[in-house]
CSV table of C-alpha atoms and ligand atoms in Angstrom, one decimal:
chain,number,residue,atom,x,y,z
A,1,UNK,CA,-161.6,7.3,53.0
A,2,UNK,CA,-160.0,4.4,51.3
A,3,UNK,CA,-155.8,4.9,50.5
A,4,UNK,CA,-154.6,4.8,46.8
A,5,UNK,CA,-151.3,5.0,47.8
A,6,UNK,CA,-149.4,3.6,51.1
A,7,UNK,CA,-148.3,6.4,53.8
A,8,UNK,CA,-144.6,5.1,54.0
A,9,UNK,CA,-143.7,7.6,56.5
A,10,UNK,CA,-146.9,7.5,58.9
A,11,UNK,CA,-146.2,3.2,58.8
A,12,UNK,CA,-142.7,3.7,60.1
A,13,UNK,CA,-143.2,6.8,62.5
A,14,UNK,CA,-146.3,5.1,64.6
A,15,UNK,CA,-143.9,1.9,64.4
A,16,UNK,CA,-141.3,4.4,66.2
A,17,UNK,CA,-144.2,6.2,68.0
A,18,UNK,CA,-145.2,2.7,69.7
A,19,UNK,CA,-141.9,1.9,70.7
A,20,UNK,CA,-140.9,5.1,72.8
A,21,UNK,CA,-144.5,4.8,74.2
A,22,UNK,CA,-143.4,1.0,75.5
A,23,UNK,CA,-140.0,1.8,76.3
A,24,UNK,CA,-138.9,-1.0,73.9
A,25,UNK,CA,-135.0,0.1,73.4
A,26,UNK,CA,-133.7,-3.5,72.9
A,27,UNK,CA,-133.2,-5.7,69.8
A,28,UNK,CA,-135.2,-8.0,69.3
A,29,UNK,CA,-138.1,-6.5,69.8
A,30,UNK,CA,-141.0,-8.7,70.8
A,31,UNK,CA,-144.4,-8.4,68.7
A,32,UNK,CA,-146.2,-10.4,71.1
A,33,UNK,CA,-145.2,-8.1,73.9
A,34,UNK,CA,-146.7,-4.9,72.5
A,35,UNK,CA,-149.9,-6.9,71.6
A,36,UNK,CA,-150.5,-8.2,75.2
A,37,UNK,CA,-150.1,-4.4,76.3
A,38,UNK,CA,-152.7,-3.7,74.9
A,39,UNK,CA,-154.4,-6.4,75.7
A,40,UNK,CA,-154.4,-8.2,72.2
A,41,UNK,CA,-155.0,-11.4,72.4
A,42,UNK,CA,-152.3,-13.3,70.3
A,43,UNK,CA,-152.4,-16.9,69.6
A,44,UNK,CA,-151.1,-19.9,66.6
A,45,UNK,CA,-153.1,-20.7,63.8
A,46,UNK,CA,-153.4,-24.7,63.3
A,47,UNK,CA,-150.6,-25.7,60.9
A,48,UNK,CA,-153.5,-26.6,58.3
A,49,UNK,CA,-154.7,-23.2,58.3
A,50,UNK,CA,-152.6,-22.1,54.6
A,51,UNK,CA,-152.6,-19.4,52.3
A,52,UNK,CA,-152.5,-16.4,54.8
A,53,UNK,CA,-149.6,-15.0,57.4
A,54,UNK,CA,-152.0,-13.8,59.8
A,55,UNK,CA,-155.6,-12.5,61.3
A,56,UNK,CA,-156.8,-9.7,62.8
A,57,UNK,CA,-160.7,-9.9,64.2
A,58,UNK,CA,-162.3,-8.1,66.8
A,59,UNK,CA,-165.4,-8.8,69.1
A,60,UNK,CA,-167.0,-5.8,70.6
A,61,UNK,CA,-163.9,-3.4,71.7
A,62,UNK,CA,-161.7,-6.5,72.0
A,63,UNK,CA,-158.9,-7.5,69.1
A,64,UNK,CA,-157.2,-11.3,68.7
A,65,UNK,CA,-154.8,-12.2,66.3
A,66,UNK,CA,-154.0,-15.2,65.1
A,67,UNK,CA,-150.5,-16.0,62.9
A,68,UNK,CA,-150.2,-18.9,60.7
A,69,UNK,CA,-147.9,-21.6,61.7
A,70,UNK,CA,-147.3,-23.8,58.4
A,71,UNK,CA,-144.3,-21.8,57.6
A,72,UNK,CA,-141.4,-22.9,59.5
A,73,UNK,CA,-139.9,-19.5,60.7
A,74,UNK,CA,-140.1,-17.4,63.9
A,75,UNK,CA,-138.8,-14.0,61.2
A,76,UNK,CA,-141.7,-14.8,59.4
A,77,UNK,CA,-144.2,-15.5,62.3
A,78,UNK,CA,-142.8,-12.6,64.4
A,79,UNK,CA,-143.4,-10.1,61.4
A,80,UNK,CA,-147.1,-11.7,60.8
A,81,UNK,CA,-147.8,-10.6,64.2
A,82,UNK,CA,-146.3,-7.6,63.8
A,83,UNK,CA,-148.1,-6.6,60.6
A,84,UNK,CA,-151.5,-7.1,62.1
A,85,UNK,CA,-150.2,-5.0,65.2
A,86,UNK,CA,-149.8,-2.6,62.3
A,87,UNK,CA,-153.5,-2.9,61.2
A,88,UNK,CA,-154.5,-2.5,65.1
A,89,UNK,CA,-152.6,1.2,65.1
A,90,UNK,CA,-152.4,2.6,61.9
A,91,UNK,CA,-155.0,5.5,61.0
A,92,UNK,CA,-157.6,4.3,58.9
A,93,UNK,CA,-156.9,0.5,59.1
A,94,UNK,CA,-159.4,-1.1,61.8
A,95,UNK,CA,-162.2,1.0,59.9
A,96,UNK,CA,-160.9,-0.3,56.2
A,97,UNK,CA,-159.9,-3.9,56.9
A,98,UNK,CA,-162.3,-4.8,59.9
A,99,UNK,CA,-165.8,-3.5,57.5
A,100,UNK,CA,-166.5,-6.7,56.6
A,101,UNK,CA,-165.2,-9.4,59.9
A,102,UNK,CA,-162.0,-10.6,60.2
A,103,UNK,CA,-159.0,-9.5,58.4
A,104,UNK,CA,-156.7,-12.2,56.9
A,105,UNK,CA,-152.9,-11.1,55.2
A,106,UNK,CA,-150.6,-11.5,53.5
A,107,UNK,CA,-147.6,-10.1,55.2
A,108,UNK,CA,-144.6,-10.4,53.6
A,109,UNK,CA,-144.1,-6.9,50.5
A,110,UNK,CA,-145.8,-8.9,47.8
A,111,UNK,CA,-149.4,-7.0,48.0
A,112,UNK,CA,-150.1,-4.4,45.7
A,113,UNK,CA,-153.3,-2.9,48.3
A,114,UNK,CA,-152.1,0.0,50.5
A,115,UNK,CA,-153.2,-0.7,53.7
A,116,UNK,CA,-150.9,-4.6,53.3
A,117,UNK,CA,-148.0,-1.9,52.3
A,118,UNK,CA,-148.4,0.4,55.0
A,119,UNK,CA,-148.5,-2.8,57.6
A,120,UNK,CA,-145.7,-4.6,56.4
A,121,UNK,CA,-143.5,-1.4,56.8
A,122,UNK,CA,-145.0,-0.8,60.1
A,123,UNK,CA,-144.1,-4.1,60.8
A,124,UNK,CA,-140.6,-3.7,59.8
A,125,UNK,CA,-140.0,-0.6,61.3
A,126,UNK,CA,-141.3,-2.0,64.5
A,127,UNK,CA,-139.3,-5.4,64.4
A,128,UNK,CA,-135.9,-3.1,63.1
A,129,UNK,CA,-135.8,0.7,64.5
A,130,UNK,CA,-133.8,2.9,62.7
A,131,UNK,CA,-132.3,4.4,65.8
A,132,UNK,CA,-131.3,0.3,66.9
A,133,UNK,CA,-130.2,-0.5,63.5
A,134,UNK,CA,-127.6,1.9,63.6
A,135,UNK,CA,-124.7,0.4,65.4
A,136,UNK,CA,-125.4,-2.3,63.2
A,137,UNK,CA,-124.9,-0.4,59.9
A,138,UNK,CA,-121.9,1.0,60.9
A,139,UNK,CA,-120.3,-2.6,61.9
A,140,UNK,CA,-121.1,-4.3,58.8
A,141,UNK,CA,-120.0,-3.7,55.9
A,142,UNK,CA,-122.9,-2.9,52.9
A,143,UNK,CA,-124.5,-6.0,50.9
A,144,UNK,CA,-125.5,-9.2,52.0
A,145,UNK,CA,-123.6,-9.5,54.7
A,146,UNK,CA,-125.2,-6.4,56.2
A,147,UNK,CA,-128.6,-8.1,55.6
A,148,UNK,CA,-127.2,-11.1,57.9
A,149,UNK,CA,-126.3,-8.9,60.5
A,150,UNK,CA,-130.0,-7.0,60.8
A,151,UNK,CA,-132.1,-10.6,60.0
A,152,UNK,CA,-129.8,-12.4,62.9
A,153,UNK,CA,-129.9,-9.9,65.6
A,154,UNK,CA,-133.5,-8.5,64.8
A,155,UNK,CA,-134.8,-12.1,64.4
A,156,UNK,CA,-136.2,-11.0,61.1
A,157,UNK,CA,-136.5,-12.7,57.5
A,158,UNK,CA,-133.5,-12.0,55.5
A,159,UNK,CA,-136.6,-10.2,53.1
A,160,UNK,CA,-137.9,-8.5,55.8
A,161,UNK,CA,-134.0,-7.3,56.6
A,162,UNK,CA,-133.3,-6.3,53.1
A,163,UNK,CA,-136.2,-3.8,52.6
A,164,UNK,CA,-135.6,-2.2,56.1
A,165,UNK,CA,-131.9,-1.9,55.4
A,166,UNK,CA,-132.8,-0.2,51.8
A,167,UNK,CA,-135.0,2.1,54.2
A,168,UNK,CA,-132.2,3.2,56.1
A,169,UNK,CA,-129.1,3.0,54.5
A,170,UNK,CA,-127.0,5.9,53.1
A,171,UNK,CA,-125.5,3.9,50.8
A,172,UNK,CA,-127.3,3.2,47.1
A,173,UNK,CA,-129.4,-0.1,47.7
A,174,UNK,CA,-131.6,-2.0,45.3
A,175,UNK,CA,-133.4,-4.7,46.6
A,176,UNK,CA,-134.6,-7.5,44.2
A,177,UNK,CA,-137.0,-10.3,45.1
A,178,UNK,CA,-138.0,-12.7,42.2
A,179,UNK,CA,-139.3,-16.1,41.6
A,180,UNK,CA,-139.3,-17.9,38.4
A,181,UNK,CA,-137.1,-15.3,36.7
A,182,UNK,CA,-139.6,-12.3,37.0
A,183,UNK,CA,-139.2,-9.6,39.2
A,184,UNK,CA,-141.9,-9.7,42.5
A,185,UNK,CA,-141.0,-6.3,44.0
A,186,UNK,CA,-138.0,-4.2,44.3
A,187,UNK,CA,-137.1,-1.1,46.4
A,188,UNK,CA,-134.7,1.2,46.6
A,189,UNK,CA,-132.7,3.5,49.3
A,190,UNK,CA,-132.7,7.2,48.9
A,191,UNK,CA,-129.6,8.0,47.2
A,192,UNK,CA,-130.6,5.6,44.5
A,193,UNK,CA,-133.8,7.1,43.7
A,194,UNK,CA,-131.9,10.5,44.0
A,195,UNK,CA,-129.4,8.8,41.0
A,196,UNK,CA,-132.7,8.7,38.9
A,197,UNK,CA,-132.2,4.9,38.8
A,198,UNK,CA,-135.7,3.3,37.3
A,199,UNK,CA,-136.8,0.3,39.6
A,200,UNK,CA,-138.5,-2.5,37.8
A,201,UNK,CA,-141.9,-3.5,37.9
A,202,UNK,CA,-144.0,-6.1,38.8
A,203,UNK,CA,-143.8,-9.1,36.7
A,204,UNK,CA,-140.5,-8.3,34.5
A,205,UNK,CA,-137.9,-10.7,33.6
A,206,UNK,CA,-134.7,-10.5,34.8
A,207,UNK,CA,-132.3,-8.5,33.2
A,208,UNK,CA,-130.1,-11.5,31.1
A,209,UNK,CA,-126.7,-12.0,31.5
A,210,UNK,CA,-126.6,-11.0,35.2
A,211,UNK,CA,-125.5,-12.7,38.6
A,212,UNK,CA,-129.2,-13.4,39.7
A,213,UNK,CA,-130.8,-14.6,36.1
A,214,UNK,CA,-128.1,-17.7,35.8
A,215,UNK,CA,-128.5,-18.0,39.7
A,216,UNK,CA,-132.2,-18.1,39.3
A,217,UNK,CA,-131.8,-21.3,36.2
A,218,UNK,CA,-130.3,-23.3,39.3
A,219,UNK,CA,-133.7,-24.7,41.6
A,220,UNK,CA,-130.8,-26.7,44.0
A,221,UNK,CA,-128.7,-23.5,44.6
A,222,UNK,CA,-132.1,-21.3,45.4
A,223,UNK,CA,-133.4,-24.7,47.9
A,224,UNK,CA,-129.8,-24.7,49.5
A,225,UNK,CA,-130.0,-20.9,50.4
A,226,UNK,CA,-126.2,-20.6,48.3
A,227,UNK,CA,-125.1,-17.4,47.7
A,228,UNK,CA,-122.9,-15.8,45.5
A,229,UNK,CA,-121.4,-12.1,44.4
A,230,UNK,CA,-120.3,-10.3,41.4
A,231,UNK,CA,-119.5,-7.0,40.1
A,232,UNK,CA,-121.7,-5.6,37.8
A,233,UNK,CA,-122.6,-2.2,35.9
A,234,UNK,CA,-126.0,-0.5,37.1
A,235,UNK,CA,-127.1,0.1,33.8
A,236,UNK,CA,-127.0,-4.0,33.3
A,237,UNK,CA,-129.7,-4.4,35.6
A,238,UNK,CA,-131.9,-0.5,35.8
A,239,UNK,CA,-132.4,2.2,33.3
A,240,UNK,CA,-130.2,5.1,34.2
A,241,UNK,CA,-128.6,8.4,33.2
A,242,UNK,CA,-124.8,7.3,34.0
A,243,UNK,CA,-122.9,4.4,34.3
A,244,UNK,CA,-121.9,2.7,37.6
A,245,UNK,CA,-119.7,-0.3,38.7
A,246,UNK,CA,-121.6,-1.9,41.9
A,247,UNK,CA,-121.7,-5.2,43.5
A,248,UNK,CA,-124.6,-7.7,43.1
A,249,UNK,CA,-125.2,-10.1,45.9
A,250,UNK,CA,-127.5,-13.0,45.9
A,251,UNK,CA,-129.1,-15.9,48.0
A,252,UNK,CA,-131.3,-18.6,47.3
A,253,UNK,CA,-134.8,-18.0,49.6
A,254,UNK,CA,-134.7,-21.7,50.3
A,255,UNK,CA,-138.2,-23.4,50.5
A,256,UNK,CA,-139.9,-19.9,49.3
A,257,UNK,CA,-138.8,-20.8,46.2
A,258,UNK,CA,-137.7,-16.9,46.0
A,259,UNK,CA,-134.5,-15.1,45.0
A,260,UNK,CA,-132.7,-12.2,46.9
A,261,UNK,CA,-130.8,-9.8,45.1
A,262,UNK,CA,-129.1,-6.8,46.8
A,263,UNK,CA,-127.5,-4.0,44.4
A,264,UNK,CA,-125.5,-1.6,46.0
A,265,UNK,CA,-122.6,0.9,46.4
A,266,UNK,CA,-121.4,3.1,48.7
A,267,UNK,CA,-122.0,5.9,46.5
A,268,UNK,CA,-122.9,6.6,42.7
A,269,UNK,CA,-120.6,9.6,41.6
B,1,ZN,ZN1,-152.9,-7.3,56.4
């Protein structure tokens, strides 16, 4: 069977299911940990090796993987380890992504094939449990600086941190990651898709006139990981049914070249 569509909630629940299984109650949670449980073998890549975030192979009944090393980040290697984890356990995936050799990702929420979606979520709901999230939520206040809080105590990518907290929060969240103006993905929590709120595709420009397109015209402030805040109406940035004043927060992704936005509210009424 091959997926047409990623199975969000079996990602996150065997993430949760392999946890409890462990024991693992404590942020942060070590990838590399649950891998040598099972016996994984889990070493670097040589910082050469480019273009991929990490490898999953297998010879006879045993599994290696391998995480690239030329980006300079333990969020990012930590969640390439975890995302091949999520090949290793996920229904379906050693069958799909092992048929032909060796399996080599790209972790990170920018693939459009299933089986990449389902791992990154299993990787971020591994790396950032709900249930050890939640003292974190209620400490921080919603936005960016929630983000902070989750990427800094779940040694996570402040992308990685943003999409898990949009999985999670109450709150209305939108997460927005472009590059070069357009729109590379964008997710959003529950009671924004229950505000009938449309989420932008793939590919389109950001919306003029807000926070994140002037940010965006400014390379030095994206390198320099600035940030900055505004208040802005909903409809400025999504098609939707009503009007809503919410706060925009942005950061500059540093050397990813890559843009950060976090919409949100506490609630849209
Ligand atoms: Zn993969």
């Amino acid at each position: 069977m091959t997926l047409k569509f990623p199975r969000l909630p079996i990602a996150e629940g065997t993430a949760d299911k392999v946890l409890r299984e462990l024991g693992f109650d404590r942020l942060p949670i070590d990838p590399t940990a649950i891998a040598l449980n099972k016996e994984i073998f889990v070493q670097p890549a040589p910082s050469e090796m480019t273009g991929f975030s990490g490898m999953l192979a297998q010879y006879d009944t045993q599994f290696g993987i391998m995480f690239a090393t030329h980006i300079e980040s333990e969020g990012f290697r930590r969640f390439s380890i975890a995302h091949e984890l999520g090949h290793y356990y996920l229904p379906g995936h050693v069958e799909q992504v092992l048929a032909n050799g060796a399996h080599k990702s790209r972790a990170g929420f920018g693939s459009s094939d299933p089986y990449e979606q389902e791992a990154d979520f299993f990787a971020s709901a591994l790396l950032m449990p709900e249930r050890l999230l939640k003292p974190i939520l209620n400490q921080h206040d919603d936005g960016l600086e929630l983000v902070h809080a989750i990427s800094d105590q779940c040694v996570s990518s402040l992308t990685a941190a943003a999409v898990r907290y949009a999985r999670v929060s109450r709150s209305a969240v939108a997460v927005v990651v472009s590059r070069d103006n357009e729109v590379e993905f964008c997710l959003f929590s529950e009671a924004m898709k229950e505000a009938k709120v449309r989420w932008l595709k793939r590919g389109t420009p950001l919306p003029s006139g807000t926070l994140t397109s002037r940010f965006a015209e400014d390379v030095a402030k994206i390198a320099g990981a600035k940030s900055d805040s505004y208040s802005v109406d909903l409809s400025d940035w999504f098609e939707c049914p009503a009007s809503h004043t919410v706060t925009e927060d942005v950061i500059g992704l540093g050397s990813y070249g890559k843009v950060l936005t976090v919409i949100y509210s506490s609630r849209l009424t």
